[in-house]
CSV table of C-alpha atoms in Angstrom, one decimal:
chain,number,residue,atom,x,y,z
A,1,UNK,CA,302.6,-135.3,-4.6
A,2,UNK,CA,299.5,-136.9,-4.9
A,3,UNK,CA,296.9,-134.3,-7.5
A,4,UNK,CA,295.0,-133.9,-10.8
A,5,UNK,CA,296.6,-132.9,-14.0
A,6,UNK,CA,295.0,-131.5,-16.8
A,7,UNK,CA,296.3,-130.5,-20.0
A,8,UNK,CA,296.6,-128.1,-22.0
A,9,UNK,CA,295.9,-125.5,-19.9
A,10,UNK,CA,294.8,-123.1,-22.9
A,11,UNK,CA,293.6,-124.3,-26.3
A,12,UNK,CA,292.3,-122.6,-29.0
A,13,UNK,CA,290.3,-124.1,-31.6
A,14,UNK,CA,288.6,-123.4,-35.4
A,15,UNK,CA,284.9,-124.1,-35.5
A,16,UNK,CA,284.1,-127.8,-36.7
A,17,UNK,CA,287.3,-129.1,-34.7
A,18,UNK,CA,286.9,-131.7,-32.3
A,19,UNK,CA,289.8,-130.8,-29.3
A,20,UNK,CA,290.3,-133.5,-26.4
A,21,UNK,CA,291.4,-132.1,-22.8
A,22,UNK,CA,293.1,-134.5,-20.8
A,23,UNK,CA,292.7,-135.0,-16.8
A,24,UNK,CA,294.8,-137.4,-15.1
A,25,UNK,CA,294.5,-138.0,-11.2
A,26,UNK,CA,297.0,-140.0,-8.6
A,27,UNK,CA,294.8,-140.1,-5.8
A,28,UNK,CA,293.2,-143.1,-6.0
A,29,UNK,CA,289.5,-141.7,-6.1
A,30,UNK,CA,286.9,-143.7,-7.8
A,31,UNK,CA,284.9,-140.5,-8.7
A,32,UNK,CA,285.8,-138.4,-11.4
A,33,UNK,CA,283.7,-135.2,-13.1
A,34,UNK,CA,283.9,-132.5,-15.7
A,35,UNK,CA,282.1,-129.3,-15.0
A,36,UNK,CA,281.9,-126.1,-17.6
A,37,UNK,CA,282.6,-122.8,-16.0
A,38,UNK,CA,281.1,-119.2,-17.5
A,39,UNK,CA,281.4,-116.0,-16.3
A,40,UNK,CA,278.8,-115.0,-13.9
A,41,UNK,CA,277.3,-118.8,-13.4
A,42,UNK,CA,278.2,-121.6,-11.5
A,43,UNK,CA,279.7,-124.9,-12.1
A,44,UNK,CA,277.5,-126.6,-14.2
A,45,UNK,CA,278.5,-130.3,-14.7
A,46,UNK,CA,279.1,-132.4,-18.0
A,47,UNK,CA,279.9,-135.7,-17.4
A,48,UNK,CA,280.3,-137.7,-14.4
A,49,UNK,CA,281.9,-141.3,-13.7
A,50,UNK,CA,281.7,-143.3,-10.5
A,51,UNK,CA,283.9,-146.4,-11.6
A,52,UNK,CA,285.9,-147.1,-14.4
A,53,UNK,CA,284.1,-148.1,-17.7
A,54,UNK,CA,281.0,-146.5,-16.4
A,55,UNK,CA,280.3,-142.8,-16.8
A,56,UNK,CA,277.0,-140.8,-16.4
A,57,UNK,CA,275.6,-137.3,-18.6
A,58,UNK,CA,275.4,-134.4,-16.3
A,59,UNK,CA,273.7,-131.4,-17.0
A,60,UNK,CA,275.1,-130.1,-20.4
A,61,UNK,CA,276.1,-133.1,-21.7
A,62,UNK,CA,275.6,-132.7,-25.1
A,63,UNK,CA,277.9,-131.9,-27.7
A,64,UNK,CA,280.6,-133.6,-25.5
A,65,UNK,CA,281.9,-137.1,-24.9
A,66,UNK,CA,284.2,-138.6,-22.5
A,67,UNK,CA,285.6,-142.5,-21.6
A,68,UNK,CA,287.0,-143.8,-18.4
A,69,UNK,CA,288.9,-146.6,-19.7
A,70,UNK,CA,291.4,-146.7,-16.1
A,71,UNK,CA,290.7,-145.4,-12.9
A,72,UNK,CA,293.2,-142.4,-13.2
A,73,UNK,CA,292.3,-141.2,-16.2
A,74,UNK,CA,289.2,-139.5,-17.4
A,75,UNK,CA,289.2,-136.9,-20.8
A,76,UNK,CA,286.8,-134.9,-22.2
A,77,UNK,CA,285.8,-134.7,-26.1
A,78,UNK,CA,284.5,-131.7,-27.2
A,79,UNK,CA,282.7,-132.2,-30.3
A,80,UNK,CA,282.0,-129.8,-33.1
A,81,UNK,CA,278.4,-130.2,-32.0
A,82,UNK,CA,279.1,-128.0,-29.5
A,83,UNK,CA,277.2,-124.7,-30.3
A,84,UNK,CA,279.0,-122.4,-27.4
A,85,UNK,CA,282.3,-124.3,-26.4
A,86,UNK,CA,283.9,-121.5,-25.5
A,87,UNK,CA,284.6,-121.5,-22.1
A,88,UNK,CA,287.1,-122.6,-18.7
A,89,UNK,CA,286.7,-126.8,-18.0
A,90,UNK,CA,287.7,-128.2,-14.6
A,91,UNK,CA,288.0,-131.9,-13.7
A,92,UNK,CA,287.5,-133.2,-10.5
A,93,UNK,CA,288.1,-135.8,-8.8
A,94,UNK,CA,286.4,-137.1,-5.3
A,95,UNK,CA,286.9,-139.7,-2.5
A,96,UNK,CA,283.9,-141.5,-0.4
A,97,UNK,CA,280.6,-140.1,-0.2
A,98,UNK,CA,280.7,-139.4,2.6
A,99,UNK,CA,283.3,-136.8,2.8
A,100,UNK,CA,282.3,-135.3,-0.4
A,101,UNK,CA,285.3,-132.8,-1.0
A,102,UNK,CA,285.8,-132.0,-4.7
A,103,UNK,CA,289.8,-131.9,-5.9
A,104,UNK,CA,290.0,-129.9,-8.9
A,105,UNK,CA,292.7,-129.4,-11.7
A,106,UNK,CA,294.2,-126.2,-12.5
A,107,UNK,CA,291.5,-125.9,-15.3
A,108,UNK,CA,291.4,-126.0,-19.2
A,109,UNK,CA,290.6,-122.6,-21.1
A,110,UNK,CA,289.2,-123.4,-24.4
A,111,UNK,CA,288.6,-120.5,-26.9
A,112,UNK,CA,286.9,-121.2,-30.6
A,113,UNK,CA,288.2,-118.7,-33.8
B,1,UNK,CA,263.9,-126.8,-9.1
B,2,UNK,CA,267.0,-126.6,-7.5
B,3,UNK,CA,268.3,-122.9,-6.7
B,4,UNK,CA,271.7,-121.7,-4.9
B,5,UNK,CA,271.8,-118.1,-4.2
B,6,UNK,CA,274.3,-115.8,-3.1
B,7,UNK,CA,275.6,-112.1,-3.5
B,8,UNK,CA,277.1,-111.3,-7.0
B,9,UNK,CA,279.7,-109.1,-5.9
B,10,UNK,CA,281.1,-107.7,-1.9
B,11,UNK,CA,283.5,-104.9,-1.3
B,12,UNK,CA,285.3,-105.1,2.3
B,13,UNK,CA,288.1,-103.0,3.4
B,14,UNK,CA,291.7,-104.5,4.6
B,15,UNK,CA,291.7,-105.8,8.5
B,16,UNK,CA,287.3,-106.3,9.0
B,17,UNK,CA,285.3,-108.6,9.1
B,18,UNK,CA,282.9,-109.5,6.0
B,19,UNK,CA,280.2,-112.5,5.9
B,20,UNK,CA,278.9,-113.8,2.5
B,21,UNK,CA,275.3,-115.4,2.3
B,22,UNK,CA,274.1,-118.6,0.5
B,23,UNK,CA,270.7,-119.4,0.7
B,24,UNK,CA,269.1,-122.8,-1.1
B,25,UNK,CA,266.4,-124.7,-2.1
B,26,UNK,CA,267.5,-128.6,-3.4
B,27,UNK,CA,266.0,-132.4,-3.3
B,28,UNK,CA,267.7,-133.7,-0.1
B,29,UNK,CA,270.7,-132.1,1.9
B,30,UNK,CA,273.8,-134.1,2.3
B,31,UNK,CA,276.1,-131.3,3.1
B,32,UNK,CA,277.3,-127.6,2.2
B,33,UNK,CA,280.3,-126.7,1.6
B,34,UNK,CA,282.2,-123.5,0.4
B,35,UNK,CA,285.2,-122.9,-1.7
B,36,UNK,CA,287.8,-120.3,-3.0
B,37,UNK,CA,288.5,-119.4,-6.5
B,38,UNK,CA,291.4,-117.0,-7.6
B,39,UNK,CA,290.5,-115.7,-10.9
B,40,UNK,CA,291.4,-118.0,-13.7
B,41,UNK,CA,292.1,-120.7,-11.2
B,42,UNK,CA,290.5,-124.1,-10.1
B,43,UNK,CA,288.4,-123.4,-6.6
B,44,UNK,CA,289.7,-124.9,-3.4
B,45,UNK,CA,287.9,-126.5,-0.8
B,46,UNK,CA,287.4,-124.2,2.7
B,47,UNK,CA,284.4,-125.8,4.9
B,48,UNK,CA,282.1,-128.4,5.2
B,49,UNK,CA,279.2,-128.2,7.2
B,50,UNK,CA,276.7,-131.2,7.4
B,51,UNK,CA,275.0,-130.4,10.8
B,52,UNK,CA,273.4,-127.2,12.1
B,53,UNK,CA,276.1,-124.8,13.5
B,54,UNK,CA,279.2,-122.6,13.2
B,55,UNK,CA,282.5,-124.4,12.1
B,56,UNK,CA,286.0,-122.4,12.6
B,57,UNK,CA,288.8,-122.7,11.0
B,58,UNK,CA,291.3,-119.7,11.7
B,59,UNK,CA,290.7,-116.7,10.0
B,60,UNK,CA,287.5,-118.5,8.3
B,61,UNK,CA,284.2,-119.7,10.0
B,62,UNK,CA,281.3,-121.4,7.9
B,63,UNK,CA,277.6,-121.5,9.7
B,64,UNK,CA,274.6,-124.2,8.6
B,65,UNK,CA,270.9,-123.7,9.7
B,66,UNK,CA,269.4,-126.4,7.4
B,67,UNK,CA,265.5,-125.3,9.0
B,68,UNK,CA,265.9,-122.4,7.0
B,69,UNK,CA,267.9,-123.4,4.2
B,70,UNK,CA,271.0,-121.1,4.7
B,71,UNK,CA,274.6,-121.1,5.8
B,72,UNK,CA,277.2,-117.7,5.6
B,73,UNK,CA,280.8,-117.4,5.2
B,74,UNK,CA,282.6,-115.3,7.8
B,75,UNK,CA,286.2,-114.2,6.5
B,76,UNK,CA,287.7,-111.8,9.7
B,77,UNK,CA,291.4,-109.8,9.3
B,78,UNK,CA,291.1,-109.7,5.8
B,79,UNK,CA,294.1,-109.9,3.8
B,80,UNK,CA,294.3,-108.5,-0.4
B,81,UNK,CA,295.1,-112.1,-1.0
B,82,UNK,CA,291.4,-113.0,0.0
B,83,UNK,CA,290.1,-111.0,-2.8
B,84,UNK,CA,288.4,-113.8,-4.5
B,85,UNK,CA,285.3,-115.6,-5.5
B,86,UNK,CA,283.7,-117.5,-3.1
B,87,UNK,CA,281.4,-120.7,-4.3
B,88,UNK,CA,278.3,-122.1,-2.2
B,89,UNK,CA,277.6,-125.9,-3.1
B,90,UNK,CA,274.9,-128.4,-1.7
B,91,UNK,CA,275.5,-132.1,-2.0
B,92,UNK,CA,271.9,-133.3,-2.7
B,93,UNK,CA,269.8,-136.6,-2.1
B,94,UNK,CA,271.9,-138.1,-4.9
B,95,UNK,CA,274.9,-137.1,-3.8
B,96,UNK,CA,275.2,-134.6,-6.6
B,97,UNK,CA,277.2,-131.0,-5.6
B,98,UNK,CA,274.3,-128.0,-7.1
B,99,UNK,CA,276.6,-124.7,-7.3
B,100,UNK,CA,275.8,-121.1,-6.4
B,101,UNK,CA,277.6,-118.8,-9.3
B,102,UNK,CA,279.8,-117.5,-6.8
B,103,UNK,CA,280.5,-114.1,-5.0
B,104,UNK,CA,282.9,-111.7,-5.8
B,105,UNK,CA,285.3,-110.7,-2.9
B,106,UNK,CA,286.8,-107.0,-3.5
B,107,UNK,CA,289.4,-106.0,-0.5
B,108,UNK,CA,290.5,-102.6,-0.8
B,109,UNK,CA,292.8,-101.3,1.2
């Protein structure tokens, strides 16, 4: 069945560790995104990509890094430059424009010790 | 600035009917749509509305008045297993999704 895969779905990390969470997607969308999700707030996004080898800084883009080197495949960095990385990270993935509707992965909790 | 709001939190009872707000102020509309999110899960997609009006879809119906900036949710025969968060989301002039933080659904029974 056609979806998005992320992994792992929990990760805990020591402070000053760089971790990498992986999103995969089989639907043959273009579109890819990372948003950051905190209790009480709403999705706020990291790092978008539109085509492959070209990706775009969202809102809270700092302190992470990302590459789109194939069109199924898009992970996230997060760097130790990250002050607050605690948090849950979903990846999306969307068709045309004009449709709009956001597919999201099961998520990626992230905890820092 | 761009602003999403909607209800923290909602308490219904098992079997009525319960409508959650989202009022917003963006750059440009291309489109609202609303989703559900189990705790600790990803959201999923329920509605899209684009033009003014109420859209059903069985037990859920989303409404759009874009002259005033504000759409509702309408959930009827509730079931426990819509005890959720519910996110609001405009799709702006660059095609960019701004999110509401989401309203907590609490069915009792």
């Amino acid at each position: 069945d056609g979806g998005i895969t992320q992994s792992p779905k929990y990760l805990f990390r020591k402070e000053g560790q760089n971790v990498t969470l992986s999103c995969e997607q089989n639907l043959n969308h273009d579109a890819m995104y990372w948003y950051r999700q905190d209790p009480g707030q709403g999705l706020r996004l990291i790092y978008y990509s539109q085509i492959v080898n070209d990706f775009q800084k969202g809102d809270i883009a700092e302190g992470y890094s990302v590459s789109r080197e194939k069109k199924e495949s898009f992970p996230l960095t997060v760097t130790s430059a990250q002050k607050n990385p605690t948090a849950f990270y979903l990846c999306a993935s969307s068709g045309p424009r004009d449709t709009g509707e956001l597919f999201f992965g099961e998520g990626s909790r992230l905890t820092v010790l | 600035g761009q602003n999403i709001d909607q209800p923290t939190e909602m308490t219904a009872t098992e079997g009525a009917i319960v409508q959650i707000n989202c009022t917003y102020q963006t750059s440009g509309f291309n489109g609202l749509f609303w989703y559900q999110q189990h705790a600790g899960e990803a959201p999923t997609f329920l509605s899209y509305n684009v033009l003014d009006g109420l859209e059903e879809k069985g037990r859920f119906s989303s409404f759009l008045s874009r002259s005033k900036g504000y759409s509702y949710l309408l959930l009827k025969e509730l079931q426990m297993k819509d005890s959720a968060s519910y996110l609001c989301a405009v799709m702006d002039s660059n095609y960019q999704l701004i999110w509401g933080a989401g309203t907590k659904l609490i069915i009792k029974p």
